[in-house]
Coordinates of C-alpha atoms in Angstrom, one line a residue:
X23 CA -14.5 -74.9 30.0
X24 CA -17.7 -75.7 28.1
X25 CA -20.8 -73.6 28.1
X26 CA -24.2 -75.2 28.0
X27 CA -26.5 -73.4 25.7
X28 CA -30.3 -73.7 26.1
X29 CA -32.0 -76.0 23.7
X30 CA -34.6 -73.4 23.0
X31 CA -33.4 -69.8 23.0
X32 CA -35.6 -67.5 24.9
X33 CA -37.7 -65.0 23.2
X34 CA -35.8 -61.7 22.7
X35 CA -38.9 -59.6 23.1
X36 CA -41.4 -61.2 25.4
X37 CA -43.1 -58.0 26.1
X38 CA -42.9 -54.7 24.2
X39 CA -43.2 -51.9 26.7
X40 CA -43.7 -48.2 26.1
X41 CA -40.4 -47.2 27.7
X42 CA -37.1 -47.9 26.0
X43 CA -35.6 -48.7 29.4
X44 CA -37.7 -51.9 29.7
X45 CA -36.4 -53.0 26.3
X46 CA -32.8 -52.5 27.4
X47 CA -33.3 -54.4 30.7
X48 CA -35.0 -57.3 28.8
X49 CA -32.0 -57.5 26.5
X50 CA -29.6 -57.5 29.4
X51 CA -31.5 -60.3 31.3
X52 CA -31.8 -62.6 28.3
X53 CA -28.3 -62.2 26.9
X54 CA -26.0 -65.2 27.7
X55 CA -23.0 -64.7 29.8
X56 CA -19.8 -65.7 28.0
X57 CA -16.7 -66.8 30.0
X58 CA -13.6 -64.7 30.0
X59 CA -10.0 -65.2 30.6
X60 CA -8.7 -64.4 34.1
X61 CA -5.9 -62.0 34.4
X62 CA -3.3 -61.9 37.2
X63 CA -5.3 -59.1 38.8
X64 CA -8.4 -61.3 38.7
X65 CA -6.5 -64.1 40.4
X66 CA -5.4 -61.8 43.2
X67 CA -9.0 -60.5 43.6
X68 CA -10.4 -64.1 43.8
X69 CA -7.8 -65.0 46.4
X70 CA -8.7 -62.0 48.5
X71 CA -12.3 -63.0 48.4
X72 CA -11.5 -66.3 50.0
X73 CA -9.2 -64.8 52.7
X74 CA -11.3 -61.8 53.5
X75 CA -14.0 -61.8 56.2
X76 CA -17.4 -62.6 54.7
X77 CA -19.9 -59.8 54.5
X78 CA -23.3 -60.0 55.9
X79 CA -25.9 -60.8 53.3
X80 CA -28.8 -58.5 52.8
X81 CA -32.3 -59.8 53.0
X82 CA -33.6 -57.9 50.0
X83 CA -32.9 -58.7 46.3
X84 CA -29.7 -57.2 44.7
X85 CA -30.6 -54.5 42.3
X86 CA -29.2 -54.9 38.8
X87 CA -26.2 -52.7 37.7
X88 CA -27.4 -49.7 35.7
X89 CA -25.3 -49.0 32.5
X90 CA -25.3 -46.0 30.2
X91 CA -27.4 -46.5 27.2
X92 CA -27.8 -44.3 24.1
X93 CA -31.5 -43.6 24.4
X94 CA -33.6 -40.9 22.7
X95 CA -33.2 -38.6 25.7
X96 CA -29.4 -38.8 25.4
X97 CA -29.6 -38.0 21.7
X98 CA -31.8 -35.0 22.4
X99 CA -29.4 -33.7 25.1
X100 CA -26.4 -33.5 22.5
X101 CA -27.6 -31.3 19.6
X102 CA -25.6 -31.0 16.5
X103 CA -24.9 -27.3 16.9
X104 CA -23.9 -26.3 20.4
X105 CA -25.1 -22.9 21.8
X106 CA -21.6 -21.3 21.3
X107 CA -21.6 -22.1 17.6
X108 CA -25.1 -20.7 17.2
X109 CA -24.1 -17.5 18.9
X110 CA -20.8 -17.2 17.0
X111 CA -22.7 -17.3 13.7
X112 CA -24.2 -13.9 14.6
X113 CA -22.1 -11.2 12.9
X114 CA -22.3 -8.8 15.9
X115 CA -21.3 -11.5 18.4
X116 CA -18.4 -12.6 16.2
X117 CA -17.3 -9.0 15.8
X118 CA -17.3 -8.4 19.6
X119 CA -15.5 -11.7 20.1
X120 CA -12.7 -10.9 17.6
X121 CA -12.4 -7.3 18.8
X122 CA -10.8 -8.5 22.1
X123 CA -8.8 -11.3 20.5
X124 CA -5.4 -11.4 18.9
X125 CA -4.8 -13.3 15.7
X126 CA -3.2 -16.2 17.6
X127 CA -6.3 -16.5 19.7
X128 CA -8.6 -16.2 16.7
X129 CA -6.6 -18.8 14.7
X130 CA -6.9 -21.2 17.6
X131 CA -10.7 -20.6 17.6
X132 CA -11.0 -21.2 13.9
X133 CA -9.2 -24.5 14.2
X134 CA -11.7 -26.0 16.8
X135 CA -14.1 -27.4 14.3
X136 CA -15.0 -27.4 10.7
X137 CA -18.1 -25.3 11.1
X138 CA -16.1 -22.4 12.5
X139 CA -13.5 -22.8 9.8
X140 CA -16.3 -22.4 7.2
X141 CA -17.1 -18.9 8.5
X142 CA -14.7 -17.5 5.9
X143 CA -17.0 -18.7 3.1
X144 CA -20.1 -16.9 4.5
X145 CA -20.1 -13.3 3.1
X146 CA -21.3 -11.6 6.2
X147 CA -18.9 -13.5 8.6
X148 CA -16.0 -13.1 6.1
X149 CA -16.4 -9.4 6.2
X150 CA -16.3 -9.4 10.0
X151 CA -13.1 -11.5 10.0
X152 CA -11.3 -9.5 7.4
X153 CA -12.4 -6.1 8.8
X154 CA -10.7 -7.1 12.1
X155 CA -7.4 -8.3 10.7
X156 CA -6.9 -6.7 7.3
X157 CA -5.9 -3.0 7.3
X158 CA -8.5 -0.6 5.9
X159 CA -10.8 -3.4 4.8
X160 CA -13.6 -2.0 6.9
X161 CA -13.2 1.5 5.3
X162 CA -13.3 0.1 1.8
X163 CA -16.3 -2.1 2.7
X164 CA -18.4 0.8 3.8
X165 CA -18.1 2.6 0.5
X166 CA -18.2 -0.4 -1.8
X167 CA -21.1 -1.4 -4.1
X168 CA -21.8 -5.2 -4.1
X169 CA -23.3 -4.9 -7.6
X170 CA -20.0 -3.6 -9.0
X171 CA -17.7 -5.8 -6.9
X172 CA -15.3 -8.4 -8.4
X173 CA -15.1 -11.2 -5.9
X174 CA -11.5 -12.4 -5.2
X175 CA -11.6 -15.8 -3.4
X176 CA -10.0 -15.8 0.0
X177 CA -9.3 -18.9 2.2
X178 CA -8.6 -18.9 6.0
X179 CA -5.1 -20.4 5.5
X180 CA -4.3 -17.5 3.2
X181 CA -5.3 -15.0 5.9
X182 CA -3.0 -16.8 8.3
X183 CA -0.2 -16.7 5.8
X184 CA -0.8 -12.9 5.4
X185 CA -0.5 -12.3 9.1
X186 CA 2.8 -14.2 9.1
X187 CA 4.2 -12.3 6.1
X188 CA 3.2 -9.0 7.6
X189 CA 5.4 -9.8 10.7
X190 CA 8.3 -10.8 8.5
X191 CA 10.9 -8.1 7.5
X192 CA 11.1 -7.5 3.7
X193 CA 14.9 -7.8 3.5
X194 CA 14.5 -11.6 3.7
X195 CA 13.3 -11.6 0.1
X196 CA 16.5 -10.0 -1.5
X197 CA 18.8 -11.7 0.9
X198 CA 17.5 -15.1 -0.1
X199 CA 17.4 -14.1 -3.8
X200 CA 21.1 -13.1 -3.5
X201 CA 21.9 -16.5 -2.0
X202 CA 20.1 -18.2 -4.9
X203 CA 21.7 -16.3 -7.7
X204 CA 25.2 -16.3 -6.2
X205 CA 25.3 -20.1 -5.6
X206 CA 28.3 -21.9 -7.1
X207 CA 26.7 -25.3 -7.2
X208 CA 23.9 -25.9 -9.8
X209 CA 22.0 -28.1 -7.5
X210 CA 19.8 -26.5 -4.8
X211 CA 19.4 -28.2 -1.5
X212 CA 16.1 -28.9 0.1
X213 CA 16.3 -26.1 2.7
X214 CA 16.9 -23.5 0.0
X215 CA 14.1 -24.9 -2.1
X216 CA 11.7 -24.8 0.8
X217 CA 12.7 -21.2 1.7
X218 CA 12.0 -20.2 -1.9
X219 CA 8.6 -21.9 -1.9
X220 CA 7.7 -20.1 1.4
X221 CA 8.7 -16.7 0.2
X222 CA 6.8 -17.2 -3.0
X223 CA 3.7 -18.1 -1.1
X224 CA 4.1 -15.0 1.1
X225 CA 4.4 -12.7 -2.0
X226 CA 1.4 -14.2 -3.8
X227 CA -0.8 -14.1 -0.7
X228 CA 0.0 -10.4 -0.3
X229 CA -0.9 -9.9 -4.0
X230 CA -4.2 -11.6 -3.5
X231 CA -5.2 -9.3 -0.6
X232 CA -4.0 -6.2 -2.6
X233 CA -6.3 -7.2 -5.4
X234 CA -9.1 -7.8 -2.9
X235 CA -8.7 -4.3 -1.5
X236 CA -8.5 -2.8 -5.0
X237 CA -11.7 -4.5 -6.1
X238 CA -13.5 -3.1 -3.0
X239 CA -12.1 0.4 -3.6
X240 CA -12.9 0.6 -7.3
X241 CA -16.5 -0.7 -6.8
X242 CA -17.4 2.5 -4.9
X243 CA -19.5 5.2 -6.6
X244 CA -18.3 7.8 -4.1
X245 CA -15.5 10.2 -4.6
X246 CA -12.5 9.8 -2.2
X247 CA -11.6 12.5 0.3
X248 CA -9.0 15.0 -0.8
X249 CA -5.4 15.1 0.4
X250 CA -3.5 18.4 0.7
X251 CA 0.1 17.5 1.6
X252 CA 3.2 15.7 0.5
X253 CA 3.5 17.2 -3.0
X254 CA 5.5 20.2 -1.9
X255 CA 8.1 18.0 -0.4
X256 CA 8.3 16.0 -3.6
X257 CA 8.6 18.9 -5.9
X258 CA 11.1 21.1 -4.1
X259 CA 14.6 19.7 -3.5
X260 CA 15.4 22.2 -0.7
X261 CA 15.5 20.5 2.7
X262 CA 13.1 21.6 5.3
X263 CA 14.7 24.4 7.4
X264 CA 14.4 24.3 11.1
X265 CA 13.5 27.6 12.6
X266 CA 16.1 28.8 15.0
X267 CA 15.0 29.9 18.5
X268 CA 17.5 32.4 19.9
X269 CA 17.7 32.9 23.7
X270 CA 16.3 36.2 25.1
X271 CA 18.8 38.9 25.8
X272 CA 21.0 38.5 28.9
X273 CA 20.2 41.9 30.3
X274 CA 17.4 44.4 29.8
X275 CA 16.3 47.7 31.2
X276 CA 13.6 47.7 33.9
X277 CA 12.2 50.1 36.5
X278 CA 13.7 48.1 39.4
X279 CA 17.3 48.1 38.0
X280 CA 20.0 49.7 40.2
X281 CA 21.8 52.8 39.1
X282 CA 24.6 52.5 36.5
X283 CA 27.3 53.3 39.2
X284 CA 26.2 50.6 41.6
X285 CA 25.7 48.1 38.7
X286 CA 29.3 48.9 37.5
X287 CA 30.6 48.2 41.0
X288 CA 28.9 44.9 41.2
X289 CA 30.1 43.9 37.7
X290 CA 33.7 44.9 38.5
X291 CA 33.7 42.8 41.7
X292 CA 32.4 39.5 40.2
X293 CA 32.8 39.9 36.4
X294 CA 34.7 36.6 36.0
X295 CA 32.3 34.6 38.0
X296 CA 29.3 36.1 36.2
X297 CA 30.7 35.5 32.8
X298 CA 31.3 31.8 33.5
X299 CA 27.8 31.3 34.9
X300 CA 26.2 33.2 32.1
X301 CA 28.0 31.1 29.5
X302 CA 26.9 27.9 31.1
X303 CA 23.3 29.1 31.6
X304 CA 23.2 30.3 28.0
X305 CA 24.3 26.9 26.6
X306 CA 21.7 25.0 28.7
X307 CA 19.0 27.4 27.6
X308 CA 19.8 27.0 23.9
X309 CA 19.6 23.2 24.3
X310 CA 16.3 23.4 26.1
X311 CA 14.9 25.8 23.6
X312 CA 15.7 23.5 20.7
X313 CA 14.3 20.4 22.3
X314 CA 11.2 22.2 23.6
X315 CA 10.2 24.9 21.1
X316 CA 7.0 25.9 23.1
X317 CA 8.9 26.9 26.2
X318 CA 10.6 30.1 25.3
X319 CA 10.6 31.9 28.6
X320 CA 13.8 33.3 30.0
X321 CA 15.7 31.9 33.0
X322 CA 15.6 35.3 34.6
X323 CA 11.8 35.3 34.8
X324 CA 10.1 35.6 38.2
X325 CA 6.9 33.7 38.5
X326 CA 4.8 33.8 35.4
X327 CA 6.1 37.2 34.1
X328 CA 7.3 37.0 30.5
X329 CA 10.6 38.6 29.4
X330 CA 10.5 41.9 27.6
X331 CA 11.6 42.1 23.9
X332 CA 15.2 42.9 23.1
X333 CA 16.2 46.5 23.0
X334 CA 18.1 46.3 19.7
X335 CA 19.2 43.7 17.2
X336 CA 22.8 43.5 16.0
X337 CA 23.4 44.1 12.3
X338 CA 25.0 40.7 11.7
X339 CA 22.1 39.0 13.3
X340 CA 19.7 40.9 11.1
X341 CA 21.6 39.7 7.9
X342 CA 21.6 36.1 9.2
X343 CA 18.0 35.9 10.1
X344 CA 16.9 37.6 6.9
X345 CA 18.8 35.0 4.9
X346 CA 17.2 31.9 6.4
X347 CA 13.8 33.6 6.6
X348 CA 13.8 34.3 2.9
X349 CA 14.9 30.7 2.2
X350 CA 12.0 29.4 4.3
X351 CA 9.6 31.6 2.5
X352 CA 10.9 30.4 -0.9
X353 CA 10.5 26.8 0.2
X354 CA 7.0 27.1 1.6
X355 CA 5.5 30.1 -0.2
X356 CA 5.9 29.0 -3.8
X357 CA 2.9 26.7 -3.5
X358 CA 0.4 28.9 -1.7
X359 CA -3.3 28.8 -2.0
X360 CA -3.4 32.3 -3.5
X361 CA -1.2 31.4 -6.4
X362 CA -3.1 28.3 -7.5
X363 CA -6.6 29.3 -6.4
X364 CA -9.3 27.0 -5.2
X365 CA -11.4 25.1 -7.8
X366 CA -14.6 23.2 -7.6
X367 CA -14.0 19.5 -7.1
X368 CA -14.5 17.2 -10.0
X369 CA -15.9 13.7 -10.1
X370 CA -13.6 10.8 -10.8
X371 CA -14.3 7.5 -12.2
X372 CA -15.3 4.7 -9.9
X373 CA -14.6 1.6 -12.0
X374 CA -11.4 -0.2 -12.3
X375 CA -10.0 -1.0 -15.7
X376 CA -10.7 -4.6 -16.8
X377 CA -7.8 -6.6 -18.1
X378 CA -9.9 -8.8 -20.4
X379 CA -11.6 -6.1 -22.5
X380 CA -9.7 -2.9 -22.8
X381 CA -12.5 -1.1 -24.6
X382 CA -14.8 -1.5 -21.6
X383 CA -12.1 -0.2 -19.2
X384 CA -13.1 2.5 -16.8
X385 CA -11.5 4.5 -14.1
X386 CA -11.9 5.7 -10.6
X387 CA -13.8 8.5 -8.8
X388 CA -11.8 11.1 -7.1
X389 CA -12.4 14.6 -6.0
X390 CA -9.6 17.1 -6.5
X391 CA -8.6 19.3 -3.6
X392 CA -6.9 22.6 -4.1
X393 CA -4.0 22.9 -4.4
X394 CA -2.6 19.9 -6.2
X395 CA -5.8 17.9 -6.2
X396 CA -4.8 16.1 -9.4
X397 CA -1.5 14.9 -8.0
X398 CA -2.4 14.2 -4.4
X399 CA -6.0 12.8 -4.5
X400 CA -6.0 9.5 -2.6
X401 CA -8.4 7.1 -1.1
X402 CA -9.7 7.1 2.5
X403 CA -6.3 7.2 4.1
X404 CA -3.7 9.8 3.1
X405 CA -0.2 9.0 2.1
X406 CA 2.2 9.1 5.1
X407 CA 5.8 9.6 4.4
X408 CA 6.7 7.1 7.1
X409 CA 4.8 4.3 5.4
X410 CA 6.5 2.1 2.8
X411 CA 5.2 2.0 -0.7
X412 CA 4.7 -1.7 -0.4
X413 CA 2.4 -1.3 2.7
X414 CA -0.9 -3.1 2.4
X415 CA -2.9 0.0 3.6
X416 CA -1.8 1.9 0.4
X417 CA -3.7 -0.6 -1.8
X418 CA -7.0 1.2 -1.1
X419 CA -6.2 4.2 -3.3
X420 CA -8.0 4.6 -6.5
X421 CA -5.8 7.2 -8.1
X422 CA -2.6 5.2 -7.5
X423 CA -1.5 2.0 -9.1
X424 CA -1.4 -1.0 -6.8
X425 CA 1.9 -2.7 -6.2
X426 CA 1.7 -6.5 -6.5
X427 CA 4.4 -9.0 -5.4
X428 CA 6.1 -12.0 -7.0
X429 CA 9.3 -13.8 -6.1
X430 CA 11.5 -15.0 -8.9
X431 CA 15.3 -14.9 -8.0
X432 CA 17.1 -13.3 -11.0
X433 CA 19.6 -10.7 -12.0
X434 CA 18.0 -9.4 -15.2
X435 CA 14.4 -8.6 -16.0
X436 CA 14.2 -9.8 -19.6
X437 CA 11.8 -11.6 -21.9
X438 CA 14.1 -13.5 -24.2
X439 CA 12.1 -16.7 -24.3
X440 CA 9.6 -18.7 -22.2
X441 CA 12.2 -19.3 -19.6
X442 CA 12.9 -15.6 -18.9
X443 CA 12.4 -14.0 -15.6
X444 CA 9.3 -12.0 -16.8
X445 CA 7.7 -15.2 -18.1
X446 CA 8.3 -16.9 -14.8
X447 CA 6.6 -13.9 -13.0
X448 CA 3.6 -14.3 -15.3
X449 CA 3.5 -18.1 -14.6
X450 CA 3.4 -17.5 -10.8
X451 CA 0.4 -15.1 -11.1
X452 CA -1.4 -17.5 -13.5
X453 CA -0.8 -20.6 -11.3
X454 CA -2.0 -18.8 -8.3
X455 CA -5.3 -17.9 -10.1
X456 CA -4.6 -14.1 -9.9
X457 CA -4.0 -13.4 -13.6
X458 CA -7.7 -12.8 -14.4
X459 CA -7.9 -10.1 -11.7
X460 CA -5.1 -7.9 -13.0
X461 CA -6.0 -4.5 -14.5
X462 CA -4.4 -2.1 -16.9
X463 CA -1.5 -0.3 -15.2
X464 CA -1.0 -2.7 -12.2
X465 CA 2.5 -2.6 -10.9
X466 CA 4.3 -5.9 -10.3
X467 CA 7.4 -5.9 -8.1
X468 CA 9.7 -8.9 -8.3
X469 CA 11.1 -9.2 -4.8
X470 CA 13.6 -11.7 -6.1
X471 CA 15.2 -9.3 -8.6
X472 CA 18.8 -8.6 -7.6
X473 CA 20.3 -5.9 -10.0
X474 CA 23.8 -6.4 -11.1
X475 CA 26.5 -4.7 -9.1
X476 CA 27.2 -1.2 -10.5
X477 CA 30.7 -0.9 -12.0
X478 CA 33.4 1.1 -10.2
X479 CA 32.8 4.7 -11.2
X480 CA 35.3 6.2 -8.8
X481 CA 37.9 6.7 -11.6
X482 CA 35.3 8.5 -13.8
X483 CA 35.2 5.8 -16.4
X484 CA 31.4 6.1 -16.8
X485 CA 29.5 9.3 -17.5
X486 CA 26.8 10.7 -15.3
X487 CA 24.0 9.4 -17.6
X488 CA 25.3 5.8 -17.5
X489 CA 25.6 6.1 -13.7
X490 CA 22.0 7.2 -13.5
X491 CA 20.7 4.4 -15.7
X492 CA 22.5 1.8 -13.5
X493 CA 20.9 3.1 -10.4
X494 CA 17.3 3.0 -11.7
X495 CA 14.7 0.7 -10.3
X496 CA 13.0 -1.8 -12.6
X497 CA 9.2 -2.5 -12.2
X498 CA 6.8 -4.6 -14.2
X499 CA 3.6 -3.0 -15.6
X500 CA 0.5 -4.9 -16.9
X501 CA -0.4 -3.4 -20.3
X502 CA -3.6 -5.5 -20.6
X503 CA -1.9 -8.5 -22.2
X504 CA 1.4 -9.1 -20.5
X505 CA 4.0 -7.7 -18.2
X506 CA 6.4 -5.2 -19.6
X507 CA 9.5 -3.7 -17.8
X508 CA 9.4 -0.1 -16.7
X509 CA 12.2 2.0 -15.2
X510 CA 11.1 5.5 -14.0
X511 CA 11.5 8.2 -15.1
X512 CA 11.3 6.7 -18.6
X513 CA 8.2 7.0 -20.7
X514 CA 5.3 4.7 -19.8
X515 CA 5.3 1.5 -21.9
X516 CA 1.6 1.7 -22.5
X517 CA -0.1 2.3 -25.8
X518 CA -2.8 4.6 -24.4
X519 CA -2.1 6.1 -21.0
X520 CA -5.3 8.1 -21.1
X521 CA -7.2 4.9 -20.1
X522 CA -5.6 5.1 -16.7
X523 CA -7.8 6.4 -13.9
X524 CA -5.5 9.4 -13.3
X525 CA -2.6 11.2 -15.1
X526 CA -0.6 10.7 -11.9
X527 CA -1.3 7.0 -11.5
X528 CA 2.4 6.1 -11.1
X529 CA 3.6 9.2 -9.2
X530 CA 4.5 7.2 -6.1
X531 CA 7.2 5.2 -7.9
X532 CA 8.6 8.2 -10.0
X533 CA 11.6 10.0 -8.5
X534 CA 10.7 13.3 -6.7
X535 CA 12.4 15.6 -9.2
X536 CA 11.0 14.0 -12.3
X537 CA 7.8 14.5 -14.3
X538 CA 5.7 11.7 -15.8
X539 CA 6.4 11.0 -19.4
X540 CA 4.2 9.1 -21.9
X541 CA 4.2 8.5 -25.7
X542 CA 1.0 8.5 -27.8
X543 CA 0.1 9.0 -31.4
X544 CA -2.9 11.2 -30.6
X545 CA -5.6 12.1 -28.1
X546 CA -9.3 11.6 -28.3
X547 CA -11.1 14.4 -30.1
X548 CA -12.2 17.4 -28.0
X549 CA -15.4 19.2 -28.6
X550 CA -14.2 22.5 -27.1
X551 CA -12.6 25.2 -29.3
X552 CA -8.9 25.6 -28.4
X553 CA -7.6 29.0 -27.3
X554 CA -4.2 29.4 -28.9
X555 CA -1.7 31.8 -27.3
X556 CA 2.0 32.6 -28.1
X557 CA 3.8 32.8 -24.8
X558 CA 7.4 33.0 -23.5
X559 CA 8.4 30.1 -21.3
X560 CA 11.6 29.1 -19.5
X561 CA 13.3 25.9 -20.4
X562 CA 16.3 24.0 -18.9
X563 CA 19.3 23.5 -21.2
X564 CA 22.3 21.4 -20.3
X565 CA 25.3 23.6 -19.6
X566 CA 28.8 22.3 -18.5
X567 CA 29.7 25.8 -17.2
X568 CA 26.8 26.0 -14.8
X569 CA 27.3 24.6 -11.3
X570 CA 23.9 22.9 -11.4
X571 CA 24.6 21.3 -14.8
X572 CA 21.9 23.3 -16.6
X573 CA 20.9 26.8 -17.5
X574 CA 17.5 28.5 -17.8
X575 CA 16.7 30.0 -21.2
X576 CA 13.6 31.7 -22.5
X577 CA 11.9 30.7 -25.7
X578 CA 8.6 31.2 -27.5
X579 CA 5.9 28.5 -27.4
X580 CA 2.3 27.9 -28.4
X581 CA -0.2 26.9 -25.8
X582 CA -3.7 25.6 -26.5
X583 CA -6.2 25.8 -23.7
X584 CA -9.4 23.6 -23.8
X585 CA -11.9 22.1 -21.4
X586 CA -12.2 18.4 -21.8
X587 CA -15.2 16.4 -20.6
X588 CA -15.2 12.7 -20.0
X589 CA -18.4 10.7 -20.1
X590 CA -19.0 7.6 -18.0
X591 CA -18.8 5.3 -21.1
X592 CA -15.7 6.9 -22.5
X593 CA -12.4 4.9 -22.7
X594 CA -10.5 7.8 -21.1
X595 CA -10.3 7.8 -17.4
X596 CA -12.3 10.3 -15.4
X597 CA -9.1 11.6 -13.8
X598 CA -8.2 13.3 -17.1
X599 CA -11.3 15.5 -17.1
X600 CA -10.7 19.2 -16.7
X601 CA -8.8 22.0 -18.2
X602 CA -6.0 21.0 -20.6
X603 CA -3.1 23.2 -21.5
X604 CA -0.9 21.8 -24.3
X605 CA 2.5 23.4 -25.0
X606 CA 4.6 23.0 -28.2
X607 CA 7.3 25.0 -30.1
X608 CA 6.5 28.5 -31.0
X609 CA 6.5 27.8 -34.7
X610 CA 3.8 27.2 -37.3
X611 CA 4.5 23.5 -37.1
X612 CA 4.1 23.5 -33.4
X613 CA 0.8 25.3 -33.7
X614 CA -0.4 22.7 -36.3
X615 CA 0.6 19.9 -34.0
X616 CA -1.6 21.2 -31.2
X617 CA -4.6 21.7 -33.4
X618 CA -4.3 18.2 -34.9
X619 CA -3.9 16.6 -31.4
X620 CA -7.1 18.3 -30.1
X621 CA -9.0 17.3 -33.2
X622 CA -8.2 13.6 -32.7
X623 CA -5.9 13.2 -35.7
X624 CA -3.6 10.2 -35.4
X625 CA 0.0 11.1 -36.3
X626 CA 3.5 9.9 -35.4
X627 CA 4.4 9.0 -31.9
X628 CA 5.0 12.0 -29.7
X629 CA 6.4 12.2 -26.2
X630 CA 4.6 14.4 -23.8
X631 CA 5.6 15.5 -20.3
X632 CA 3.1 16.3 -17.5
X633 CA 4.5 19.4 -15.8
X634 CA 3.7 18.9 -12.2
X635 CA 4.5 22.4 -11.1
X636 CA 1.9 23.8 -13.4
X637 CA -0.9 21.3 -12.6
X638 CA -3.3 22.6 -10.0
X639 CA -6.9 21.9 -9.2
X640 CA -8.6 20.7 -12.4
X641 CA -5.7 22.0 -14.7
X642 CA -3.5 19.5 -16.5
X643 CA -0.4 21.0 -18.2
X644 CA 1.1 18.9 -21.0
X645 CA 4.4 19.8 -22.8
X646 CA 5.5 18.3 -26.1
X647 CA 9.1 17.0 -25.7
X648 CA 9.8 15.4 -29.1
X649 CA 8.3 13.7 -32.1
X650 CA 9.4 10.3 -33.3
X651 CA 9.5 10.3 -37.1
X652 CA 8.9 6.9 -38.7
X653 CA 11.4 5.4 -41.2
X654 CA 8.8 5.6 -44.0
X655 CA 8.2 9.4 -43.5
X656 CA 12.0 10.0 -43.2
X657 CA 12.6 8.1 -46.5
X658 CA 9.8 9.9 -48.3
X659 CA 11.1 13.3 -47.0
X660 CA 14.6 12.6 -48.2
X661 CA 13.2 11.4 -51.6
X662 CA 11.2 14.6 -52.1
X663 CA 14.2 16.7 -51.1
X664 CA 16.4 14.8 -53.6
X665 CA 13.8 15.3 -56.4
X666 CA 13.6 19.0 -55.7
X667 CA 17.4 19.3 -55.8
X668 CA 17.5 17.5 -59.2
X669 CA 14.9 19.8 -60.7

């Protein structure tokens, strides 16, 4: 089918009107009509036109068919930013929208368009999002200082990964690590490799948000609120005694009681029945009194009348109650406010120690609270015993070391070569971009570490000391340059622990009955004049004849009492400021050691113990455990002794 084209094409724009609609109609009227191929449906429609009854023709002209055109009015009707997007960019509107939305709903909202996904890169909108879904982020944000804040980059996908990891039980990490280290085949299948990659991502994302909360908390210039619990339960091994609630007496004298003769008749008639009923009623009453301590009324009460006190108390009951009452007083009264006194709160450092330059390290602000303010000062939320140490909400404390996560399946934490497990943990942190944000004293927990099975000690082949070493937990500490293993209650593997924000920086990973230990060559010089006193102290000595394994002995010791001040630009953490009491042997050598340590004299390595029971308020009690003599000094001492013997 040929198409005849006009010899002279018509003018495309015969007239240029002011309206864009005239232009479009002109183009439509002058455009040539090209033939098209008929489909079977078109054939049926053409056949129906021939067979159908003809319609009556209208006298007027047929109006042209109006088609949708992209004119200027249509472009103006579809703006680039819809009204919802403009409203969601307001922080208050977004906060109200997320307050009534779960994470699943919010994640669906963030995936609608790119503009909403970019909310996480806007500082104001990012704070709104993280305050809604990250625990304690809003509390840290209120006290943070933007000028001192170290910004840790966060992406929206990482927030989604954090929400998934928080809903996942932690036992999946060691279970999968046990599967990896116990595999017989050297090759790893794709499913196991994918599971390892997923768990590694979960651990590193948790670490990123811990560092984010730490940067917010340590940028504050305010002192954290005090905390006044949990230390007594850590220090005392005695279990908490439940107070017994005895039922009221089964009979008592009253004005309305019958005479003894009539009472004797009634008791003689139904003695067996009353004894059975009284026994059952007494048992049910004891059960109800233990389950509901507040309801202590007798079953014989009438209305709201309370039962009278018992007439007399048996001698055996007095001995029993006095025993558990004295035990309860010993468990709760040894740490009273009267014994320790109340001190004026001190200021703590507000800066977090930098990992790049240790000389510019600083510490955090904290305000001690009597009693035990040094040991129990925390951030905005107190430590709850039902919360795990790995919980994200505990990362907001400035006087406790944060616990970071990595996942490297292994059975030994060693640094033999570059392929060791510790080196792999460092590589994970470096590849994730988290290594520059580490600070001195950060704890790294390898969730893939599966300690070797402890040997069978049922036959007594291993001593108690070896059995204790096998059961210790192994952590990794950042010493400013690398990760070093640490198994509490060993001495801290840090060259200068006084740079930490607090003396009790690792108290949450130390066993309850242990005191922190650290080894230093000396302390910074103190301006205060020490007060030396010769006292008598009690010490524990191992004894195989004692049922507890040790015996208490009294010995003489020298104590030096000083007041140490810490300036803002000092390398020592502000948590170490306060009254220091140093204890050494009651000899002339012990006295000389205390004087040299307070003068800032650098000597051999000495191990010190922080006695938690004697630390209260702004008081820090340090006890000298032992001195490590160097080989050079030992050889020189032996040489001098040999020369004197020769002379």
